[in-house]
mmCIF file of C-alpha atoms and ligand atoms in Angstrom:
data_model
loop_
_atom_site.group_PDB
_atom_site.id
_atom_site.type_symbol
_atom_site.label_atom_id
_atom_site.label_comp_id
_atom_site.label_asym_id
_atom_site.label_seq_id
_atom_site.Cartn_x
_atom_site.Cartn_y
_atom_site.Cartn_z
ATOM 1 C CA MET A 118 -6.451 7.104 11.197
ATOM 2 C CA ILE A 119 -4.500 8.477 8.425
ATOM 3 C CA ARG A 120 -5.627 11.863 7.292
ATOM 4 C CA ALA A 121 -2.474 13.004 5.188
ATOM 5 C CA PHE A 122 0.059 12.456 2.545
ATOM 6 C CA LEU A 123 3.280 13.989 2.380
ATOM 7 C CA PHE A 124 5.340 13.717 -0.928
ATOM 8 C CA ASP A 125 8.369 14.127 -1.708
ATOM 9 C CA LEU A 126 9.281 16.003 -5.124
ATOM 10 C CA ASP A 127 12.371 14.628 -7.164
ATOM 11 C CA GLY A 128 11.480 11.278 -8.388
ATOM 12 C CA VAL A 129 8.052 10.772 -7.128
ATOM 13 C CA ILE A 130 6.045 13.998 -8.607
ATOM 14 C CA VAL A 131 8.074 14.603 -11.296
ATOM 15 C CA ASP A 132 11.633 12.927 -13.044
ATOM 16 C CA THR A 133 13.995 15.604 -11.636
ATOM 17 C CA ALA A 134 16.274 12.915 -9.722
ATOM 18 C CA LYS A 135 17.634 12.655 -13.517
ATOM 19 C CA TYR A 136 18.401 16.075 -13.753
ATOM 20 C CA HIS A 137 20.125 16.351 -10.533
ATOM 21 C CA TYR A 138 22.117 13.292 -11.283
ATOM 22 C CA MET A 139 23.296 14.977 -15.068
ATOM 23 C CA ALA A 140 24.305 18.192 -13.101
ATOM 24 C CA TRP A 141 26.448 16.340 -10.736
ATOM 25 C CA LYS A 142 28.311 14.604 -13.492
ATOM 26 C CA ARG A 143 28.816 17.484 -15.755
ATOM 27 C CA LEU A 144 30.494 19.146 -13.080
ATOM 28 C CA SER A 145 32.512 16.100 -11.248
ATOM 29 C CA GLU A 146 33.643 15.698 -14.889
ATOM 30 C CA GLU A 147 34.987 18.805 -15.033
ATOM 31 C CA LEU A 148 36.315 18.943 -12.113
ATOM 32 C CA GLY A 149 37.992 15.295 -12.558
ATOM 33 C CA LEU A 150 36.005 13.469 -9.676
ATOM 34 C CA SER A 151 34.852 9.947 -10.644
ATOM 35 C CA PHE A 152 30.729 9.787 -10.104
ATOM 36 C CA ASP A 153 28.329 7.265 -11.509
ATOM 37 C CA ILE A 154 25.185 6.327 -11.706
ATOM 38 C CA ARG A 155 25.553 3.714 -8.788
ATOM 39 C CA ASP A 156 27.074 6.836 -6.687
ATOM 40 C CA ASN A 157 23.850 9.145 -7.436
ATOM 41 C CA GLU A 158 21.659 6.536 -5.156
ATOM 42 C CA ALA A 159 23.465 7.992 -1.965
ATOM 43 C CA LEU A 160 22.556 11.327 -3.459
ATOM 44 C CA LYS A 161 18.995 11.093 -3.620
ATOM 45 C CA GLY A 162 17.412 13.007 -1.510
ATOM 46 C CA VAL A 163 19.943 14.734 0.613
ATOM 47 C CA SER A 164 20.727 18.086 1.020
ATOM 48 C CA ARG A 165 22.824 19.824 -2.202
ATOM 49 C CA ARG A 166 25.780 20.361 -0.176
ATOM 50 C CA ARG A 167 25.825 16.574 1.431
ATOM 51 C CA SER A 168 25.443 15.953 -2.161
ATOM 52 C CA PHE A 169 28.823 16.839 -2.646
ATOM 53 C CA GLU A 170 30.368 16.157 0.357
ATOM 54 C CA ILE A 171 29.241 12.705 -0.771
ATOM 55 C CA ILE A 172 31.365 13.193 -4.178
ATOM 56 C CA LEU A 173 33.942 14.066 -2.398
ATOM 57 C CA GLY A 174 34.482 11.170 -0.097
ATOM 58 C CA ILE A 175 34.080 8.917 -2.829
ATOM 59 C CA ASN A 176 37.302 10.333 -4.458
ATOM 60 C CA GLY A 177 38.808 11.148 -0.953
ATOM 61 C CA LYS A 178 39.314 14.768 -1.597
ATOM 62 C CA GLU A 179 38.752 17.995 0.478
ATOM 63 C CA MET A 180 38.101 20.992 -0.161
ATOM 64 C CA SER A 181 37.866 24.380 1.592
ATOM 65 C CA ASP A 182 33.867 25.466 2.597
ATOM 66 C CA GLU A 183 34.423 28.330 0.085
ATOM 67 C CA GLU A 184 35.106 26.002 -2.596
ATOM 68 C CA ILE A 185 32.566 23.390 -1.479
ATOM 69 C CA GLU A 186 29.675 26.473 -1.567
ATOM 70 C CA ALA A 187 30.953 27.241 -5.133
ATOM 71 C CA CYS A 188 30.804 24.023 -6.799
ATOM 72 C CA CYS A 189 26.954 23.700 -5.196
ATOM 73 C CA GLN A 190 26.261 27.144 -6.409
ATOM 74 C CA LYS A 191 27.836 26.203 -10.118
ATOM 75 C CA LYS A 192 25.915 22.469 -9.978
ATOM 76 C CA ASN A 193 22.635 24.418 -9.021
ATOM 77 C CA ASP A 194 22.862 26.706 -12.116
ATOM 78 C CA TYR A 195 23.718 23.658 -14.621
ATOM 79 C CA TYR A 196 20.366 22.121 -12.840
ATOM 80 C CA LEU A 197 18.665 25.109 -13.596
ATOM 81 C CA GLU A 198 19.850 25.077 -17.252
ATOM 82 C CA TYR A 199 17.593 21.586 -17.662
ATOM 83 C CA ILE A 200 14.859 22.671 -14.796
ATOM 84 C CA TYR A 201 13.882 26.311 -17.209
ATOM 85 C CA GLN A 202 13.143 23.611 -19.686
ATOM 86 C CA LEU A 203 10.800 21.351 -17.833
ATOM 87 C CA LYS A 204 7.547 20.083 -19.725
ATOM 88 C CA LYS A 205 3.986 19.874 -18.040
ATOM 89 C CA GLU A 206 4.698 16.431 -19.939
ATOM 90 C CA GLU A 207 7.484 15.305 -17.461
ATOM 91 C CA ILE A 208 4.897 15.251 -14.299
ATOM 92 C CA LEU A 209 5.064 11.135 -13.687
ATOM 93 C CA PRO A 210 2.367 9.103 -14.792
ATOM 94 C CA GLY A 211 -0.763 9.328 -12.333
ATOM 95 C CA VAL A 212 0.532 11.699 -9.546
ATOM 96 C CA THR A 213 -2.209 14.675 -10.087
ATOM 97 C CA ASP A 214 -5.158 12.382 -10.341
ATOM 98 C CA PHE A 215 -4.516 10.276 -7.101
ATOM 99 C CA MET A 216 -3.396 13.510 -5.284
ATOM 100 C CA LYS A 217 -6.588 14.877 -6.557
ATOM 101 C CA GLU A 218 -8.698 12.026 -5.491
ATOM 102 C CA ALA A 219 -7.198 11.891 -2.026
ATOM 103 C CA SER A 220 -8.107 15.948 -1.196
ATOM 104 C CA SER A 221 -12.005 15.079 -2.416
ATOM 105 C CA LEU A 222 -11.398 12.591 0.129
ATOM 106 C CA GLY A 223 -10.930 14.880 2.708
ATOM 107 C CA TYR A 224 -6.642 14.074 3.197
ATOM 108 C CA LYS A 225 -4.226 16.703 3.613
ATOM 109 C CA ILE A 226 -1.729 16.851 1.428
ATOM 110 C CA ALA A 227 2.235 18.376 1.641
ATOM 111 C CA LEU A 228 5.592 18.429 -0.164
ATOM 112 C CA GLY A 229 8.443 17.515 1.411
ATOM 113 C CA SER A 230 11.584 18.059 -0.299
ATOM 114 C CA ALA A 231 14.649 18.752 0.422
ATOM 115 C CA SER A 232 15.303 20.903 -2.681
ATOM 116 C CA LYS A 233 15.531 24.488 -2.496
ATOM 117 C CA ASN A 234 14.213 24.892 -6.498
ATOM 118 C CA SER A 235 10.786 23.198 -5.128
ATOM 119 C CA ARG A 236 8.744 26.249 -5.603
ATOM 120 C CA LEU A 237 10.088 26.813 -8.734
ATOM 121 C CA ILE A 238 9.489 23.541 -9.895
ATOM 122 C CA LEU A 239 6.001 23.445 -8.257
ATOM 123 C CA GLU A 240 4.883 26.987 -10.185
ATOM 124 C CA LYS A 241 6.649 25.874 -13.708
ATOM 125 C CA LEU A 242 4.731 22.585 -13.403
ATOM 126 C CA GLU A 243 1.299 24.569 -12.624
ATOM 127 C CA ILE A 244 0.374 22.013 -9.365
ATOM 128 C CA THR A 245 1.250 24.617 -6.477
ATOM 129 C CA PRO A 246 -2.622 24.469 -5.194
ATOM 130 C CA TYR A 247 -2.594 21.010 -5.302
ATOM 131 C CA PHE A 248 -0.557 21.481 -1.710
ATOM 132 C CA ASP A 249 -2.056 22.888 2.016
ATOM 133 C CA GLU A 250 1.477 22.928 3.063
ATOM 134 C CA VAL A 251 5.014 22.972 1.071
ATOM 135 C CA ILE A 252 8.010 22.206 3.138
ATOM 136 C CA ASP A 253 11.365 21.937 0.516
ATOM 137 C CA GLY A 254 14.449 22.504 1.228
ATOM 138 C CA THR A 255 14.481 26.529 2.628
ATOM 139 C CA LYS A 256 12.289 25.697 5.610
ATOM 140 C CA VAL A 257 14.769 22.795 7.006
ATOM 141 C CA SER A 258 18.066 22.884 8.352
ATOM 142 C CA LYS A 259 18.316 19.141 8.863
ATOM 143 C CA ALA A 260 18.404 16.918 5.894
ATOM 144 C CA LYS A 261 16.622 13.811 5.173
ATOM 145 C CA PRO A 262 17.312 11.116 6.937
ATOM 146 C CA ASP A 263 16.451 13.164 9.445
ATOM 147 C CA PRO A 264 12.555 13.714 9.834
ATOM 148 C CA GLU A 265 12.862 17.401 10.487
ATOM 149 C CA VAL A 266 11.048 17.868 6.698
ATOM 150 C CA PHE A 267 8.106 15.520 7.511
ATOM 151 C CA LEU A 268 7.695 15.949 10.821
ATOM 152 C CA LYS A 269 7.272 19.937 9.779
ATOM 153 C CA GLY A 270 4.633 19.047 7.104
ATOM 154 C CA ALA A 271 2.585 16.873 9.511
ATOM 155 C CA GLU A 272 2.536 20.380 12.167
ATOM 156 C CA GLU A 273 2.160 22.725 9.877
ATOM 157 C CA LEU A 274 -0.956 20.305 8.281
ATOM 158 C CA GLY A 275 -2.493 20.032 11.898
ATOM 159 C CA VAL A 276 -2.051 16.335 12.101
ATOM 160 C CA LYS A 277 0.002 13.423 14.302
ATOM 161 C CA PRO A 278 3.041 11.846 12.867
ATOM 162 C CA GLU A 279 1.021 8.523 13.347
ATOM 163 C CA GLU A 280 -1.137 9.809 11.030
ATOM 164 C CA CYS A 281 0.508 10.153 7.917
ATOM 165 C CA ILE A 282 1.749 8.599 4.889
ATOM 166 C CA VAL A 283 5.310 9.786 2.558
ATOM 167 C CA PHE A 284 5.646 8.670 -0.500
ATOM 168 C CA GLU A 285 9.340 8.521 -1.317
ATOM 169 C CA ASP A 286 11.773 7.321 -4.164
ATOM 170 C CA SER A 287 14.695 7.496 -2.036
ATOM 171 C CA LEU A 288 16.621 5.468 1.236
ATOM 172 C CA ALA A 289 17.173 8.402 2.794
ATOM 173 C CA GLY A 290 13.688 9.750 2.919
ATOM 174 C CA ILE A 291 12.059 6.439 3.703
ATOM 175 C CA MET A 292 14.586 6.246 6.518
ATOM 176 C CA ALA A 293 13.521 9.932 7.557
ATOM 177 C CA ALA A 294 9.527 8.698 7.077
ATOM 178 C CA ARG A 295 10.658 5.496 9.201
ATOM 179 C CA LYS A 296 12.330 7.989 12.282
ATOM 180 C CA GLY A 297 9.375 10.187 12.503
ATOM 181 C CA HIS A 298 7.010 7.253 13.186
ATOM 182 C CA MET A 299 5.108 7.677 9.451
ATOM 183 C CA LYS A 300 3.590 5.325 7.309
ATOM 184 C CA SER A 301 5.495 4.987 4.053
ATOM 185 C CA VAL A 302 5.406 3.802 0.434
ATOM 186 C CA GLY A 303 8.145 3.789 -1.970
ATOM 187 C CA VAL A 304 7.567 4.709 -5.537
ATOM 188 C CA ALA A 305 9.216 3.702 -8.206
ATOM 189 C CA ASN A 306 13.079 2.521 -7.351
ATOM 190 C CA PRO A 307 13.191 -0.726 -6.609
ATOM 191 C CA GLU A 308 16.198 0.071 -3.855
ATOM 192 C CA VAL A 309 13.750 1.031 -1.436
ATOM 193 C CA GLU A 310 11.632 -1.707 -1.994
ATOM 194 C CA ASP A 311 12.477 -3.548 1.153
ATOM 195 C CA CYS A 312 12.883 -1.040 3.174
ATOM 196 C CA CYS A 313 9.114 0.978 2.920
ATOM 197 C CA ASP A 314 5.993 -0.297 3.988
ATOM 198 C CA TYR A 315 4.759 -0.497 0.385
ATOM 199 C CA PHE A 316 5.504 -0.275 -2.586
ATOM 200 C CA ILE A 317 4.397 1.073 -5.777
ATOM 201 C CA SER A 318 5.934 1.327 -9.198
ATOM 202 C CA GLY A 319 4.408 3.933 -10.140
ATOM 203 C CA PHE A 320 0.579 6.187 -9.616
ATOM 204 C CA SER A 321 -0.845 4.681 -12.167
ATOM 205 C CA GLY A 322 -3.900 3.220 -11.204
ATOM 206 C CA ALA A 323 -3.413 3.730 -7.930
ATOM 207 C CA ASP A 324 -6.385 3.820 -5.398
ATOM 208 C CA VAL A 325 -6.317 6.011 -2.923
ATOM 209 C CA ARG A 326 -8.544 3.944 -0.777
ATOM 210 C CA VAL A 327 -6.938 0.885 -1.454
ATOM 211 C CA LEU A 328 -3.279 1.375 -0.756
ATOM 212 C CA VAL A 329 -4.292 3.396 2.090
ATOM 213 C CA LYS A 330 -5.376 -0.071 3.591
ATOM 214 C CA LYS A 331 -2.863 -1.694 2.252
ATOM 215 C CA VAL A 332 -0.412 0.671 4.056
ATOM 216 C CA SER A 333 -2.351 0.757 7.330
ATOM 217 C CA GLY A 334 -5.117 -2.102 7.353
ATOM 218 C CA GLU A 335 -7.643 0.934 7.998
HETATM 219 C C1 BG6 B 722 16.397 16.078 -2.722
HETATM 220 C C2 BG6 B 722 16.873 15.466 -4.284
HETATM 221 O O1 BG6 B 722 15.058 16.372 -3.810
HETATM 222 O O2 BG6 B 722 16.564 17.594 -3.433
HETATM 223 C C3 BG6 B 722 18.569 15.796 -4.366
HETATM 224 O O3 BG6 B 722 16.512 14.263 -4.678
HETATM 225 C C4 BG6 B 722 18.442 17.256 -3.740
HETATM 226 O O4 BG6 B 722 18.892 14.834 -4.955
HETATM 227 C C5 BG6 B 722 18.126 17.610 -3.177
HETATM 228 O O5 BG6 B 722 20.438 16.892 -3.760
HETATM 229 C C6 BG6 B 722 18.286 19.560 -2.856
HETATM 230 O O6 BG6 B 722 18.224 19.565 -3.782
HETATM 231 P P1 BG6 B 722 18.395 21.407 -4.514
HETATM 232 O O7 BG6 B 722 17.632 21.633 -5.624
HETATM 233 O O8 BG6 B 722 17.972 22.214 -3.351
HETATM 234 O O9 BG6 B 722 19.788 21.255 -4.967
HETATM 235 MG MG1 MG B 723 13.229 12.094 -4.373
#
């Protein structure tokens, strides 16, 4: 029986995925590295450091540990410039209504995000109270597609992995849900449509009961 929902943040609750891309693009241009929107798909859902290693890999470049850390710090400074401007209006349509309905029906809700900026973003958007638990990049050591972030979410909520539905916009996140033996709902990104249990283009008009039935057959 489904008892909990685990939400990714970037690209599922708010369209911050575009700000991650803009920040990486800015850094790449400064460093003379090639990086475009298609390359960006592989960065969705994965940790900051792993993202930069992917960009270096695309360019056949290597850097020392210290240089990588400095570049990641710079990218985050750029990202935060965008995040400080973030408005409540950028919450994706329908998602807060969906969470409210889910809570009122008794489902537990956790955030399962790789981002170390999750808390700041939830606060800025004034949606922290929607979550029973928040598992973010500061609490996990293994990045998606490892299921750690979602398994921890289930554990903190006191439910079994099989009782969870994960909402994700990234391939890494859908793989993490599958590895964790959870149901997966792909959100918004057509790139994940073929590998999730169920796909929605967004939360507008999504009905909790109908969705649970479609995903789990309950
Ligand atoms: C994920 C994003 O949610 O968080 C990735 O999809 C990002 O693009 C990752 O790299 C880590 O985020 P942050 O905010 O800790 O750099
Ligand atoms: Mg995401």
